[in-house]
Amino acid sequence: MLHKHIMRFLTALSALVGLAAIAAPAAAVDFKFSGTCIDCSGIGSGTLVLKNYTLGTTLTTANFVSFTYSSNLLSYSLSSVDDLTGSLTAATGPAFVVFHGGGYTFDSLVAGPFSPWCTGTTGACSSDFGLISSWSQVAGVVPEPAMWAVMVLGFGLLGASMRRPRHAGLLHA
């Protein structure tokens, strides 16, 4: 009888943990920027970190976590922006992303066969620029803690159900 109550408790607990995992906010997602420079040497590169963002939806300042940019002429890091607009429509490729903050401007556009981009001090966008750019989403490799809890609990329930004694129906004469 006690075994039956323990199994009910564990089943209810796994359902609650599963609901918590579903309700947990999405983790931050990194998008790598790479642009061929016209004025600087080589490549301008950056990392845009967003939270609660779904590909194809409009970017807002609420999605912004940070942006780090670097080339041979300019390097900066932002932890907030005054405005953010655009959309990342695929896990890789050109994208429309524009933001201003911390004294800097960043524009990445999609215009026909080109994907022009520029960055620099706010309003000037004159430090680095180019005609070809690309964004790529960095895949997450580590499950979130709530997912670990669901997996561990699921394996525990599976193990408990396999160890449960099987009582054959006894006929009493």
Coordinates of C-alpha atoms in Angstrom, one line a residue:
M1 CA 0.0 0.0 0.0
L2 CA 2.8 2.4 0.9
H3 CA 4.5 1.6 -2.5
K4 CA 1.3 2.8 -4.3
H5 CA 1.3 6.1 -2.4
I6 CA 5.0 6.7 -3.2
M7 CA 4.4 6.0 -6.9
R8 CA 1.4 8.5 -6.9
F9 CA 3.6 11.1 -5.2
L10 CA 6.4 10.7 -7.6
T11 CA 4.1 10.9 -10.6
A12 CA 2.6 14.1 -9.3
L13 CA 6.0 15.5 -8.5
S14 CA 7.2 14.7 -12.1
A15 CA 4.1 16.5 -13.5
L16 CA 4.9 19.6 -11.4
V17 CA 8.5 19.6 -12.5
G18 CA 7.5 19.2 -16.1
L19 CA 5.1 22.2 -15.8
A20 CA 7.9 24.2 -14.2
A21 CA 10.2 23.4 -17.2
I22 CA 7.5 24.4 -19.7
A23 CA 6.8 27.7 -17.8
A24 CA 10.6 28.4 -17.4
P25 CA 11.7 31.4 -19.5
A26 CA 13.7 30.7 -22.6
A27 CA 17.4 30.9 -22.2
A28 CA 19.5 33.6 -23.8
V29 CA 20.5 32.8 -27.4
D30 CA 23.7 34.0 -29.1
F31 CA 23.8 35.3 -32.7
K32 CA 27.2 35.7 -34.3
F33 CA 27.7 38.6 -36.8
S34 CA 30.3 38.6 -39.5
G35 CA 30.8 41.3 -42.1
T36 CA 33.5 41.8 -44.7
C37 CA 35.0 45.3 -44.1
I38 CA 35.5 47.8 -46.9
D39 CA 37.2 50.4 -44.7
C40 CA 38.8 48.1 -42.1
S41 CA 41.1 45.2 -42.7
G42 CA 39.4 41.8 -42.9
I43 CA 36.3 41.0 -40.9
G44 CA 34.1 42.9 -38.4
S45 CA 32.6 40.4 -36.0
G46 CA 30.2 40.6 -33.2
T47 CA 27.9 38.6 -30.8
L48 CA 24.4 39.6 -30.2
V49 CA 22.8 38.0 -27.1
L50 CA 19.0 37.9 -27.0
K51 CA 16.5 36.6 -24.5
N52 CA 12.9 35.4 -25.2
Y53 CA 13.3 35.8 -28.9
T54 CA 11.7 33.6 -31.6
L55 CA 13.2 33.7 -35.1
G56 CA 11.2 35.8 -37.5
T57 CA 9.6 38.0 -34.9
T58 CA 10.3 41.7 -34.5
L59 CA 13.2 42.5 -32.2
T60 CA 12.6 44.8 -29.2
T61 CA 14.7 46.3 -26.5
A62 CA 13.2 43.7 -24.1
N63 CA 15.0 41.0 -26.1
F64 CA 18.4 42.6 -25.8
V65 CA 20.9 41.2 -23.4
S66 CA 24.3 42.4 -24.9
F67 CA 26.3 43.0 -28.0
T68 CA 30.0 42.9 -28.5
Y69 CA 31.7 44.1 -31.7
S70 CA 35.4 43.9 -32.8
S71 CA 37.5 44.8 -35.9
N72 CA 40.9 46.2 -36.3
L73 CA 39.5 49.8 -36.1
L74 CA 36.8 49.6 -33.5
S75 CA 35.8 47.5 -30.5
Y76 CA 32.9 48.0 -28.1
S77 CA 30.5 46.1 -25.8
L78 CA 27.0 47.1 -24.9
S79 CA 24.8 45.8 -22.1
S80 CA 21.8 48.0 -23.0
V81 CA 20.4 49.8 -26.0
D82 CA 18.1 52.8 -26.4
D83 CA 16.3 51.2 -29.4
L84 CA 16.4 47.9 -31.3
T85 CA 14.5 47.0 -34.4
G86 CA 14.6 44.4 -37.1
S87 CA 14.3 40.7 -37.3
L88 CA 16.4 37.6 -37.6
T89 CA 14.4 35.4 -40.0
A90 CA 16.7 32.4 -40.2
A91 CA 19.3 30.6 -38.1
T92 CA 21.9 31.8 -40.6
G93 CA 22.2 34.4 -43.3
P94 CA 21.7 38.1 -43.8
A95 CA 19.3 40.0 -41.5
F96 CA 17.8 43.4 -40.7
V97 CA 19.1 44.5 -37.3
V98 CA 19.4 48.1 -36.2
F99 CA 20.1 49.5 -32.7
H100 CA 21.6 52.5 -31.0
G101 CA 23.0 52.7 -27.5
G102 CA 26.0 53.4 -25.4
G103 CA 27.3 56.0 -27.9
Y104 CA 27.2 53.5 -30.8
T105 CA 25.0 52.7 -33.8
F106 CA 24.8 49.3 -35.6
D107 CA 22.9 48.8 -38.8
S108 CA 22.7 45.5 -40.7
L109 CA 20.4 45.6 -43.7
V110 CA 19.2 43.2 -46.4
A111 CA 19.1 44.9 -49.8
G112 CA 18.9 42.6 -52.8
P113 CA 22.0 40.6 -53.4
F114 CA 23.9 42.6 -50.8
S115 CA 23.6 42.8 -47.1
P116 CA 25.2 46.1 -46.2
W117 CA 26.2 46.9 -42.7
C118 CA 27.9 49.7 -40.7
T119 CA 28.7 50.6 -37.2
G120 CA 30.3 53.6 -35.3
T121 CA 29.5 56.4 -33.0
T122 CA 25.8 57.1 -32.6
G123 CA 24.4 58.7 -35.7
A124 CA 27.6 58.5 -37.7
C125 CA 27.9 54.8 -38.4
S126 CA 31.2 55.6 -40.0
S127 CA 33.8 53.5 -38.3
D128 CA 33.3 50.2 -40.0
F129 CA 31.2 49.3 -43.0
G130 CA 30.8 46.8 -45.8
L131 CA 28.5 45.3 -48.4
I132 CA 28.4 41.6 -47.3
S133 CA 27.4 40.4 -43.8
S134 CA 25.8 37.3 -42.2
W135 CA 24.3 36.3 -38.9
S136 CA 24.3 32.8 -37.5
Q137 CA 22.6 31.4 -34.4
V138 CA 24.9 29.6 -32.0
A139 CA 23.2 26.4 -30.9
G140 CA 22.9 25.7 -27.2
V141 CA 24.5 22.5 -26.1
V142 CA 23.6 22.3 -22.4
P143 CA 20.0 21.6 -21.3
E144 CA 18.6 24.1 -18.7
P145 CA 18.4 23.0 -15.1
A146 CA 14.6 22.4 -15.2
M147 CA 15.1 20.0 -18.1
W148 CA 17.8 18.2 -16.2
A149 CA 15.3 17.8 -13.3
V150 CA 12.6 16.4 -15.6
M151 CA 15.1 13.9 -17.2
V152 CA 16.5 12.7 -13.9
L153 CA 13.0 12.3 -12.4
G154 CA 11.8 10.5 -15.5
F155 CA 14.7 8.0 -15.4
G156 CA 14.0 7.6 -11.6
L157 CA 10.3 6.8 -12.2
L158 CA 11.3 4.4 -15.0
G159 CA 13.7 2.6 -12.7
A160 CA 11.2 2.5 -9.9
S161 CA 8.5 1.0 -12.1
M162 CA 10.9 -1.6 -13.3
R163 CA 11.9 -2.6 -9.8
R164 CA 8.3 -2.7 -8.6
P165 CA 7.4 -6.3 -7.6
R166 CA 4.9 -7.9 -9.9
H167 CA 2.3 -9.8 -8.0
A168 CA 0.6 -12.6 -9.9
G169 CA -3.0 -12.9 -9.1
L170 CA -3.2 -15.7 -6.5
L171 CA -6.2 -17.9 -6.5
H172 CA -7.4 -18.8 -3.0
A173 CA -9.3 -22.0 -2.8

